[in-house]
Coordinates of C-alpha atoms in Angstrom, one line a residue:
M9 CA 12.1 -25.1 -22.6
K10 CA 14.6 -22.5 -21.1
R11 CA 15.8 -22.7 -17.8
I12 CA 14.5 -20.5 -15.1
G13 CA 17.1 -18.5 -13.4
A14 CA 17.0 -16.5 -10.1
R15 CA 16.7 -12.7 -10.8
A16 CA 20.3 -12.2 -9.6
A17 CA 21.4 -14.6 -11.9
S18 CA 19.5 -13.2 -14.9
L19 CA 21.1 -9.7 -14.2
R20 CA 24.5 -11.3 -13.9
A21 CA 23.9 -13.4 -17.2
A22 CA 22.9 -9.9 -18.8
A23 CA 26.0 -8.1 -17.8
S24 CA 28.1 -11.1 -19.0
V25 CA 26.6 -11.2 -22.2
L26 CA 27.2 -7.6 -22.7
A27 CA 30.7 -7.8 -21.6
V28 CA 31.4 -10.6 -24.1
A29 CA 29.8 -9.0 -26.8
V30 CA 32.5 -6.2 -26.9
S31 CA 33.8 -6.5 -30.4
A32 CA 37.2 -7.8 -31.0
S33 CA 37.5 -5.7 -33.9
L34 CA 38.4 -2.8 -31.9
V35 CA 41.8 -4.4 -30.9
G36 CA 44.6 -2.9 -32.7
C37 CA 43.1 0.6 -33.0
G38 CA 46.2 2.2 -31.2
R39 CA 45.3 1.1 -27.8
T40 CA 48.2 0.2 -25.3
D41 CA 49.4 -3.3 -24.6
S42 CA 47.9 -3.0 -21.1
L43 CA 44.3 -2.4 -22.7
E44 CA 44.9 -5.3 -24.8
R45 CA 45.6 -7.6 -21.9
I46 CA 42.5 -6.2 -20.1
R47 CA 40.5 -7.1 -23.2
K48 CA 41.8 -10.9 -23.3
L49 CA 41.3 -11.1 -19.5
Q50 CA 37.8 -10.1 -19.6
D51 CA 36.5 -11.2 -23.1
A52 CA 38.5 -14.6 -23.3
S53 CA 39.1 -15.5 -19.6
H54 CA 36.2 -13.7 -18.2
D55 CA 38.8 -12.8 -15.2
F56 CA 37.1 -9.5 -14.4
A57 CA 38.6 -9.4 -10.9
A58 CA 42.3 -9.5 -12.3
T59 CA 41.6 -6.4 -14.6
I60 CA 40.3 -3.9 -11.6
E61 CA 43.7 -2.6 -10.5
P62 CA 45.1 -2.3 -14.1
L63 CA 42.0 -0.4 -15.2
R64 CA 42.3 1.9 -12.1
E65 CA 45.8 2.7 -13.4
L66 CA 44.5 3.3 -16.9
I67 CA 41.7 5.6 -15.7
A68 CA 44.1 7.7 -13.9
S69 CA 45.9 8.4 -17.2
R70 CA 43.0 8.4 -19.4
P71 CA 40.0 9.4 -17.5
D72 CA 37.9 10.3 -20.6
D73 CA 38.6 6.9 -22.6
P74 CA 35.0 5.4 -22.8
E75 CA 36.2 1.8 -23.3
V76 CA 38.4 2.1 -20.2
Q77 CA 35.3 3.3 -18.2
F78 CA 33.0 0.6 -19.6
R79 CA 35.4 -2.2 -18.8
Y80 CA 36.0 -0.9 -15.3
G81 CA 32.2 -0.6 -14.7
M82 CA 31.8 -4.2 -15.9
A83 CA 34.6 -5.4 -13.6
L84 CA 33.1 -3.8 -10.8
I85 CA 29.5 -5.4 -11.5
A86 CA 31.2 -8.8 -11.9
T87 CA 32.9 -8.6 -8.5
D88 CA 29.4 -7.4 -6.9
Q89 CA 30.6 -3.8 -6.5
R90 CA 27.6 -2.5 -8.5
A91 CA 27.3 0.8 -6.5
L92 CA 30.9 1.7 -7.5
A93 CA 30.0 0.9 -11.2
V94 CA 27.6 3.9 -11.6
W95 CA 30.2 6.5 -12.3
P96 CA 32.3 4.7 -14.9
L97 CA 29.4 3.4 -16.9
Q98 CA 27.7 6.9 -16.8
K99 CA 31.1 8.2 -18.1
A100 CA 31.0 5.5 -20.7
L101 CA 27.4 6.4 -21.7
T102 CA 28.6 9.6 -22.9
S103 CA 30.2 7.9 -25.9
P104 CA 27.9 6.9 -28.8
E105 CA 30.2 4.1 -29.7
W106 CA 29.8 2.7 -26.0
E107 CA 26.4 3.8 -25.3
E108 CA 24.5 0.6 -26.4
R109 CA 27.0 -1.5 -24.4
A110 CA 27.0 0.5 -21.1
V111 CA 23.1 1.3 -20.9
L112 CA 21.8 -2.0 -19.5
P113 CA 24.7 -2.4 -17.1
L114 CA 24.1 1.0 -15.8
A115 CA 20.7 0.2 -15.2
Q116 CA 21.5 -2.9 -13.2
A117 CA 23.9 -0.6 -11.0
F118 CA 21.2 1.7 -10.3
V119 CA 18.8 -1.0 -9.4
A120 CA 21.3 -2.2 -6.8
T121 CA 21.5 1.1 -5.1
G122 CA 17.8 1.6 -5.2
S123 CA 17.9 4.4 -7.8
Y124 CA 14.7 2.7 -9.8
D125 CA 13.7 5.8 -11.8
D126 CA 17.0 6.1 -13.2
A127 CA 17.1 2.4 -13.8
I128 CA 13.8 2.5 -15.7
E129 CA 14.9 5.5 -17.7
M130 CA 18.1 3.5 -18.8
C131 CA 16.0 0.5 -20.0
G132 CA 13.7 2.9 -21.7
R133 CA 16.6 4.4 -23.4
A134 CA 17.9 0.7 -24.4
L135 CA 14.2 -0.2 -25.8
E136 CA 14.1 3.0 -28.0
K137 CA 16.7 1.5 -30.1
R138 CA 15.9 -2.1 -29.7
P139 CA 12.2 -2.6 -28.9
D140 CA 12.4 -6.1 -28.7
D141 CA 15.4 -6.3 -26.3
V142 CA 14.2 -9.1 -24.0
A143 CA 17.1 -8.4 -21.2
A144 CA 16.0 -4.6 -20.9
L145 CA 12.3 -5.6 -20.8
M146 CA 13.1 -8.0 -18.0
L147 CA 15.2 -5.8 -16.0
R148 CA 12.6 -3.1 -16.3
S149 CA 9.8 -5.3 -15.3
Y150 CA 11.7 -6.3 -12.2
T151 CA 12.5 -2.7 -11.5
R152 CA 8.9 -1.5 -11.9
I153 CA 8.0 -4.1 -9.2
E154 CA 10.7 -3.4 -6.9
S155 CA 9.6 0.5 -7.1
R156 CA 6.1 -0.6 -6.0
R157 CA 4.7 2.1 -8.2
D158 CA 3.8 0.3 -11.5
Y159 CA 2.8 -3.1 -11.3
G160 CA 0.8 -2.7 -14.5
G161 CA 3.8 -1.6 -16.4
A162 CA 5.8 -4.7 -14.9
L163 CA 3.2 -6.8 -16.3
A164 CA 3.1 -5.4 -19.5
D165 CA 6.9 -5.8 -19.6
A166 CA 6.6 -9.5 -18.9
D167 CA 3.9 -10.2 -21.3
R168 CA 5.8 -8.6 -24.1
V169 CA 8.6 -10.7 -23.3
L170 CA 6.4 -13.9 -23.5
E171 CA 5.2 -12.4 -27.0
I172 CA 8.7 -12.4 -28.4
D173 CA 9.8 -15.7 -26.7
P174 CA 7.0 -17.7 -25.5
D175 CA 9.2 -20.3 -24.0
N176 CA 11.0 -17.6 -21.9
T177 CA 9.8 -18.8 -18.5
D178 CA 12.1 -16.4 -16.6
A179 CA 9.4 -13.9 -17.4
L180 CA 6.6 -15.8 -15.3
V181 CA 8.0 -14.8 -12.1
P182 CA 7.5 -10.9 -12.5
R183 CA 4.2 -11.6 -14.2
T184 CA 3.1 -13.6 -11.5
V185 CA 4.0 -11.0 -8.8
A186 CA 2.6 -8.3 -10.8
L187 CA -0.5 -10.2 -11.1
L188 CA -0.8 -10.6 -7.2
A189 CA -0.1 -7.1 -6.7
L190 CA -2.8 -6.0 -9.1
E191 CA -5.2 -8.5 -7.2
R192 CA -5.7 -10.6 -10.2
V193 CA -5.9 -13.5 -8.0
D194 CA -7.3 -16.1 -10.4
E195 CA -4.9 -15.3 -13.0
A196 CA -2.1 -15.3 -10.5
A197 CA -3.0 -18.9 -9.3
K198 CA -2.7 -20.2 -12.5
A199 CA 0.6 -18.6 -13.3
L200 CA 1.7 -19.8 -9.9
D201 CA 0.7 -23.3 -10.5
T202 CA 2.7 -23.2 -13.8
L203 CA 5.7 -22.0 -11.9
E204 CA 5.7 -24.5 -9.2
A205 CA 5.2 -27.3 -11.6
L206 CA 8.5 -26.1 -13.4
Y207 CA 10.3 -26.0 -10.2
R208 CA 9.2 -29.5 -9.0
D209 CA 10.6 -30.9 -12.3
E210 CA 14.0 -32.0 -11.3
S211 CA 15.3 -32.9 -14.6
L212 CA 15.3 -29.2 -15.5
G213 CA 18.0 -28.5 -13.0
L214 CA 16.3 -25.3 -11.8
H215 CA 17.5 -23.4 -8.8
G216 CA 15.5 -21.3 -6.2
S217 CA 14.2 -18.0 -7.2
P218 CA 13.4 -15.0 -5.0
G219 CA 10.6 -14.0 -7.3
L220 CA 9.0 -17.5 -7.1
C221 CA 9.5 -17.5 -3.2
T222 CA 7.9 -14.1 -2.9
A223 CA 4.9 -15.1 -5.2
Q224 CA 4.3 -18.3 -3.1
A225 CA 4.2 -16.3 0.1
S226 CA 2.2 -13.5 -1.3
F227 CA -0.4 -15.9 -2.6
A228 CA -0.9 -17.7 0.7
K229 CA -1.4 -14.1 2.1
E230 CA -4.2 -13.5 -0.5
K231 CA -5.8 -16.7 0.2
G232 CA -6.1 -15.8 4.1
E233 CA -3.5 -18.4 5.1
I234 CA -1.6 -16.0 7.2
A235 CA 0.4 -18.5 9.3
R236 CA 1.6 -20.2 6.1
A237 CA 2.6 -17.0 4.5
E238 CA 4.5 -15.9 7.3
E239 CA 6.4 -19.1 7.3
L240 CA 7.0 -18.7 3.8
Y241 CA 8.2 -15.1 4.1
E242 CA 10.7 -16.0 6.7
R243 CA 11.9 -19.0 4.5
C244 CA 12.4 -16.6 1.6
L245 CA 14.2 -13.8 3.6
E246 CA 16.6 -16.5 5.1
K247 CA 17.4 -17.6 1.4
F248 CA 17.4 -13.8 -0.2
P249 CA 17.9 -11.4 2.7
A250 CA 18.6 -8.6 0.4
D251 CA 16.2 -9.2 -2.8
G252 CA 14.4 -5.9 -3.4
V253 CA 11.1 -7.6 -4.5
L254 CA 11.0 -10.0 -1.7
I255 CA 11.7 -7.2 1.1
S256 CA 9.2 -4.7 -0.4
D257 CA 6.5 -7.6 -0.1
A258 CA 7.6 -8.7 3.3
L259 CA 7.7 -5.3 4.9
S260 CA 4.0 -4.7 3.7
F261 CA 3.2 -8.2 5.2
F262 CA 4.5 -7.8 8.5
D263 CA 3.4 -4.2 8.8
E264 CA -0.2 -5.3 8.2
L265 CA 0.4 -8.1 10.8
G266 CA 1.2 -5.5 13.3
K267 CA 4.8 -6.6 13.6
P268 CA 6.6 -3.4 12.7
E269 CA 9.7 -4.4 14.7
R270 CA 10.1 -7.4 12.3
S271 CA 10.1 -5.3 9.4
Q272 CA 12.6 -3.0 11.1
Q273 CA 15.0 -6.2 11.5
I274 CA 14.4 -7.1 7.7
L275 CA 15.6 -3.7 6.7
E276 CA 18.6 -3.8 9.1
K277 CA 19.7 -7.2 7.6
A278 CA 19.1 -6.1 4.3
L279 CA 21.1 -3.0 4.6
A280 CA 23.9 -5.1 6.4
E281 CA 24.0 -7.4 3.4
M282 CA 24.2 -4.4 0.9
P283 CA 25.2 -1.1 2.5
E284 CA 25.3 0.7 -0.6
A285 CA 21.6 0.1 -1.3
H286 CA 20.1 3.8 -0.7
S287 CA 16.7 2.6 -0.8
Y288 CA 17.3 0.2 2.4
R289 CA 18.9 2.9 4.2
T290 CA 16.3 5.5 3.3
A291 CA 13.3 3.1 4.3
L292 CA 14.8 2.3 7.6
V293 CA 15.7 5.9 8.4
L294 CA 11.9 6.8 7.6
R295 CA 10.6 4.1 10.0
L296 CA 12.7 4.9 12.8
R297 CA 11.8 8.5 12.5
A298 CA 8.2 7.6 12.1
E299 CA 8.6 6.0 15.6
G300 CA 10.1 8.9 17.1
K301 CA 13.7 7.7 16.8
K302 CA 15.2 10.5 15.0
D303 CA 18.8 10.1 16.6
E304 CA 18.7 6.4 15.5
G305 CA 17.4 7.4 12.2
E306 CA 20.5 9.9 11.6
Q307 CA 23.0 7.6 13.0
V308 CA 21.9 5.0 10.1
Q309 CA 21.8 7.9 7.6
R310 CA 25.3 9.1 8.8
A311 CA 26.8 5.8 8.6
G312 CA 26.4 5.7 4.8
T313 CA 28.6 8.8 4.5
T314 CA 31.5 6.8 5.3
H315 CA 31.2 4.2 2.6
E316 CA 34.1 3.7 0.4
A317 CA 32.3 4.4 -2.7
P318 CA 32.3 8.3 -3.2
L319 CA 28.8 8.2 -5.0
V320 CA 27.4 6.1 -2.2
A321 CA 28.7 8.5 0.6
A322 CA 27.5 11.4 -1.6
E323 CA 23.9 10.1 -1.5
A324 CA 24.1 9.3 2.1
W325 CA 25.2 13.0 2.7
A326 CA 22.3 14.3 0.5
G327 CA 19.9 12.2 2.6
L328 CA 21.4 13.7 5.7
G329 CA 20.7 17.2 4.4
A330 CA 17.1 16.2 3.4
L331 CA 16.5 15.1 6.9
A332 CA 18.3 18.3 8.5
V333 CA 15.9 20.4 6.1
E334 CA 12.9 18.6 7.5
D335 CA 14.1 19.0 11.0
G336 CA 14.6 22.7 10.4
K337 CA 18.4 22.4 11.0
Y338 CA 19.1 24.5 7.7
E339 CA 22.9 25.3 8.1
E340 CA 23.5 21.6 9.1
A341 CA 21.5 20.9 5.7
I342 CA 23.4 22.9 3.6
T343 CA 26.8 21.8 5.1
A344 CA 25.7 18.2 4.5
F345 CA 24.7 19.1 0.6
Q346 CA 28.0 20.7 0.2
N347 CA 29.8 17.5 1.5
A348 CA 27.7 15.5 -1.0
R349 CA 28.9 17.8 -4.0
A350 CA 32.4 17.5 -3.0
L351 CA 32.2 13.8 -3.1
D352 CA 29.9 13.5 -6.5
S353 CA 32.1 13.4 -9.6
T354 CA 29.1 13.0 -11.7
N355 CA 27.8 16.5 -11.0
S356 CA 24.6 15.1 -10.3
P357 CA 21.7 17.6 -11.7
Q358 CA 19.4 16.2 -8.9
L359 CA 21.9 16.8 -6.2
L360 CA 22.4 20.5 -7.6
F361 CA 18.6 20.7 -7.6
S362 CA 18.2 19.3 -3.9
Y363 CA 21.1 21.7 -2.8
A364 CA 19.2 24.9 -4.4
D365 CA 16.0 23.8 -2.8
A366 CA 17.8 23.5 0.6
L367 CA 19.0 27.2 0.0
V368 CA 15.6 28.4 -0.7
I369 CA 14.1 26.9 2.5
A370 CA 17.1 28.1 4.6
G371 CA 15.9 31.8 3.5
R372 CA 19.0 32.3 1.0
P373 CA 17.2 32.8 -2.3
D374 CA 20.2 34.7 -3.9
E375 CA 22.5 31.8 -3.5
A376 CA 19.8 29.5 -4.9
L377 CA 19.3 31.6 -8.1
K378 CA 22.8 31.9 -8.7
L379 CA 23.2 28.0 -8.5
A380 CA 20.4 27.8 -10.9
E381 CA 22.5 29.6 -13.5
S382 CA 25.0 26.7 -13.5
M383 CA 22.1 24.0 -13.9
S384 CA 22.3 21.8 -17.0
V385 CA 18.7 20.8 -16.9
P386 CA 16.3 23.6 -18.1
A387 CA 13.4 22.2 -16.1
H388 CA 15.4 22.4 -12.7
R389 CA 16.4 26.0 -13.5
D390 CA 12.7 27.0 -13.9
L391 CA 11.6 24.9 -10.8
V392 CA 14.3 26.7 -8.6
R393 CA 13.4 30.0 -10.0
G394 CA 9.8 29.2 -9.2
R395 CA 10.6 28.1 -5.8
V396 CA 12.2 31.5 -5.0
A397 CA 9.4 33.3 -6.5
L398 CA 6.9 31.2 -4.1
A399 CA 9.2 31.6 -0.9
T400 CA 9.3 35.4 -1.6
G401 CA 5.7 35.7 -1.9
D402 CA 4.9 35.9 -5.5
P403 CA 2.8 32.6 -6.2
A404 CA 1.6 34.0 -9.6
A405 CA 5.4 34.2 -10.9
A406 CA 6.1 31.1 -9.1
L407 CA 3.2 29.2 -10.9
K408 CA 4.4 30.3 -14.4
R409 CA 7.8 29.3 -13.8
F410 CA 6.5 25.8 -12.6
E411 CA 4.5 25.6 -15.8
A412 CA 7.5 26.3 -17.9
G413 CA 9.4 23.5 -16.0
L414 CA 6.4 20.9 -16.4
L415 CA 6.4 21.6 -20.3
L416 CA 9.8 19.8 -20.1
W417 CA 9.2 17.6 -17.3
P418 CA 5.5 16.6 -16.9
N419 CA 5.9 13.6 -14.7
N420 CA 7.9 15.4 -11.8
A421 CA 6.2 15.0 -8.6
I422 CA 8.1 17.9 -6.9
A423 CA 7.1 20.3 -9.6
R424 CA 3.5 19.1 -9.5
Y425 CA 3.6 19.6 -5.8
Y426 CA 4.8 23.2 -5.8
A427 CA 2.6 24.1 -8.9
G428 CA -0.4 22.8 -6.4
I429 CA 1.1 25.0 -3.5
A430 CA 1.2 28.0 -5.8
A431 CA -2.4 27.4 -7.1
E432 CA -3.6 27.1 -3.6
R433 CA -2.2 30.3 -2.6
L434 CA -4.0 32.0 -5.4
G435 CA -7.2 30.5 -4.4
A436 CA -7.3 28.3 -7.5
F437 CA -8.2 25.3 -5.4
G438 CA -9.5 23.2 -8.5
R439 CA -5.9 23.7 -9.9
A440 CA -4.4 22.9 -6.7
I441 CA -6.6 19.7 -6.5
E442 CA -5.3 18.5 -10.0
E443 CA -1.6 19.0 -9.3
F444 CA -1.7 17.5 -5.8
R445 CA -3.2 14.5 -7.4
Y446 CA -0.9 14.2 -10.2
A447 CA 2.0 14.5 -7.6
M448 CA 0.4 11.7 -5.7
R449 CA 0.1 9.5 -8.6
I450 CA 3.8 10.1 -10.0
D451 CA 5.2 9.2 -6.4
S452 CA 3.1 9.2 -3.2
T453 CA 6.3 9.3 -1.1
A454 CA 8.1 12.2 -2.5
T455 CA 6.0 15.0 -0.8
D456 CA 3.1 15.6 1.5
A457 CA 0.6 16.3 -1.5
Y458 CA -1.8 13.6 -0.2
L459 CA -2.0 15.5 3.1
R460 CA -2.5 19.0 1.5
L461 CA -5.1 17.6 -0.7
A462 CA -7.0 16.1 2.3
R463 CA -7.0 19.3 4.1
I464 CA -8.2 21.3 1.1
H465 CA -11.1 18.6 1.0
E466 CA -11.8 18.8 4.5
A467 CA -12.0 22.6 4.6
A468 CA -14.6 22.2 1.8
N469 CA -16.7 19.7 3.9
R470 CA -15.7 16.9 1.7
D471 CA -14.9 14.4 4.3
E472 CA -14.9 11.4 2.3
D473 CA -12.9 12.7 -0.2
A474 CA -10.3 13.8 2.3
L475 CA -10.1 10.3 4.0
A476 CA -9.5 8.9 0.2
A477 CA -6.6 11.2 0.1
L478 CA -5.2 10.0 3.5
S479 CA -5.6 6.3 2.5
F480 CA -3.7 6.6 -0.8
E481 CA -0.7 4.2 -0.7
P482 CA 0.1 4.6 3.1
G483 CA 3.5 4.0 4.5
G484 CA 6.8 5.8 3.8
R485 CA 5.0 9.2 3.0
P486 CA 6.1 12.3 4.6
D487 CA 4.0 13.3 7.6
E488 CA 2.5 10.0 8.2
V489 CA 1.6 10.7 11.9
E490 CA 0.1 14.1 11.1
A491 CA -2.0 12.4 8.5
M492 CA -3.3 9.7 11.2
L493 CA -4.2 12.6 13.5
L494 CA -6.2 14.3 10.7
E495 CA -7.7 10.9 9.8
T496 CA -8.8 10.3 13.6
R497 CA -10.5 13.8 13.7
I498 CA -12.3 13.3 10.3
L499 CA -13.7 9.7 11.5
A500 CA -14.7 11.1 14.8
K501 CA -16.4 14.2 13.2
L502 CA -18.2 11.9 10.9
G503 CA -19.5 9.9 14.1
K504 CA -17.5 6.8 13.0
F505 CA -15.4 6.2 16.0
T506 CA -15.6 7.5 19.6
T507 CA -12.1 6.1 20.3
V508 CA -8.7 6.2 18.4
P509 CA -9.4 4.0 15.2
P510 CA -7.8 0.7 15.6
G511 CA -6.2 1.0 12.2
V512 CA -4.6 4.4 13.4
R513 CA -3.6 3.1 16.9
K514 CA -1.7 0.0 15.3
R515 CA 0.4 2.3 13.0
L516 CA 0.8 5.3 15.6
P517 CA 4.0 5.7 17.5
A518 CA 3.1 5.2 21.2
E519 CA 4.4 8.7 22.2
R520 CA 2.0 10.4 19.9
L521 CA -1.2 8.5 21.5
G522 CA -1.8 11.7 23.5
A523 CA -1.9 13.9 20.4
A524 CA -4.3 11.3 18.6
V525 CA -6.7 11.4 21.7
A526 CA -6.7 15.2 21.3
A527 CA -7.5 14.8 17.6
L528 CA -10.4 12.4 18.5
A529 CA -11.7 14.9 21.0
E530 CA -11.8 17.6 18.4
G531 CA -13.7 15.5 15.8
V532 CA -16.1 14.2 18.5
R533 CA -16.8 17.9 19.6
E534 CA -17.7 18.8 16.4
K535 CA -20.2 16.1 15.9
R536 CA -21.7 15.9 19.4
G537 CA -20.3 18.8 21.5
P538 CA -17.8 19.4 24.2
A539 CA -19.3 17.1 26.7
A540 CA -18.9 14.3 24.7
A541 CA -15.6 15.1 23.7
A542 CA -14.5 15.4 27.3
D543 CA -15.9 12.0 27.7
A544 CA -14.1 10.5 24.9
V545 CA -10.7 11.7 26.5
R546 CA -11.6 10.1 30.0
K547 CA -12.5 6.7 28.2
A548 CA -9.6 6.6 25.9
E549 CA -7.8 3.3 26.5
G550 CA -4.0 3.4 27.6
V551 CA -4.1 7.2 28.4
R552 CA -2.9 8.4 31.8
L553 CA -3.8 11.8 32.2
D554 CA -1.2 12.4 35.1
D555 CA 1.4 11.4 32.8
P556 CA 3.3 14.2 30.9
V557 CA 3.5 12.2 27.7
F558 CA -0.2 12.5 27.5
A559 CA -0.2 16.3 28.0
E560 CA -2.0 16.9 24.9
A561 CA -4.8 14.6 25.7
L562 CA -5.1 16.6 29.2
S563 CA -5.2 19.8 27.5
A564 CA -8.1 18.6 25.2
L565 CA -10.2 17.3 28.4
I566 CA -9.4 20.8 30.3
E567 CA -10.6 22.7 26.9
N568 CA -13.6 20.8 26.5
L569 CA -14.7 20.8 30.0
A570 CA -14.4 24.4 30.0
L571 CA -16.4 24.6 26.7
A572 CA -19.1 22.3 28.5
R573 CA -19.1 24.9 31.3
R574 CA -17.5 22.5 33.8
S575 CA -14.3 24.7 34.3
A576 CA -14.0 23.6 38.0
E577 CA -13.7 20.1 37.0
G578 CA -11.1 20.9 34.4
L579 CA -9.0 23.1 36.9
A580 CA -9.2 20.2 39.3
R581 CA -7.8 18.0 36.6
A582 CA -5.0 20.5 36.1
E583 CA -4.1 20.6 39.7
V584 CA -3.9 17.0 40.0
A585 CA -1.6 16.6 37.1
A586 CA 0.6 19.5 38.4
R587 CA 1.4 17.6 41.4
C588 CA 2.3 14.5 39.8

């Protein structure tokens, strides 16, 4: 039976195998003595650290040599500088001779920085040529789990590994985690029993696995043993503070437990351990912003712009630009994207697209169209031109552009989202619903498609459908607070609550409680009239109507008292508040 390795060890082993596999037959093909020494250090001595400086010198004089770029990328991975490895490995990937060797290490580097979609794409590229490549299947399985978007695919990859190699017990870890995530508890229990038995067998010399640790904690949670699950998660986090699968699962657990402050601590520690991990930085920033701590979130995002790796810094600048767009600071956003492009030696198509999108939002369509002309991805060109058409009041032309882009890129959440907006503006609500649903399934965190879909349903008096849209993969989506307010109003309108729903209250930032009470009052008024709505505001727990923080609740009370023909009482309330 094969030895079960930790996930990180498995990835390092895959990288090592790829490095050792570099053919010795290439030696003597006119390369310099310096490259010959580097080959010996890496292939024979496995001393990757000693090759970093010589490789940097070679890159300065031979920047387009794919072997030099490949070996530099492998040296960076071997010395735990995976974020820095992205650019040289991408350069090596452009060479047919080195593509096969570079593709999986590049996927590994993408995983390290949280670029899960890119990593999955690289694994798929490897599997197109070698469908039974166990290393590619394993890496894709883990990556799909870390992305939290494709547990079914992760399970399929793990099962495929076991079909190819029934004794490969490494595959049992992602398989177990995927089964738990898919709520196939009985199957997960059997898989977990098998894993635990293997790990108890000291004769096998097995080491700790973050995947197994996570599975044990998750299984305790599924059985309702919450205290035991919390203890196990804490043990796992102590051992593996930056493991992606564990972090993802632990965040869900502590959030559901009503301990968001612990989730924040977990992300802070993970980011400290792995500052190049864009996914951890983004998750922490979004969490801070959801709590109304925009300045703190900006500080965390801006800290990434000083990272020594230009690509990591570029990604942080791009993230800062996206935040500025969201806050309506368009000139700051454009400056941030310009800084990102200056650092991005890869000329990232996605960065170019994001920059063009910011230009559209900032009301600079001509610049966006000019930028579109330089785009290497045809789908991006169509999407930018569609965005310009949408922004300039031509949804019909926009929809045609989006349709053209979707022919080339059908699984693009952003394109689906904008196609939905164009259809909605044309009054084609059936098409809009279809596009928004598609966008949500592709990536629920990329857009507010779920919220737009909910509003369409609510406007058509399909309240249960609206609630279903709002409950689709909550957490980390844009405009979560607005979604909670809409959920509160609909639930009150349906007569299900006369107070802010506990589930909403637990997730809602404290400073938005007044807004939630106002939303509650609106729903109660639709169901039972303004007098009942005013009573709901007065009885709202934790709301002090003389405190400016709850001004929205006070406004709702005064409005509903007026509608209930009790204006004098409302005026008295307003006068009391004004004196405080």
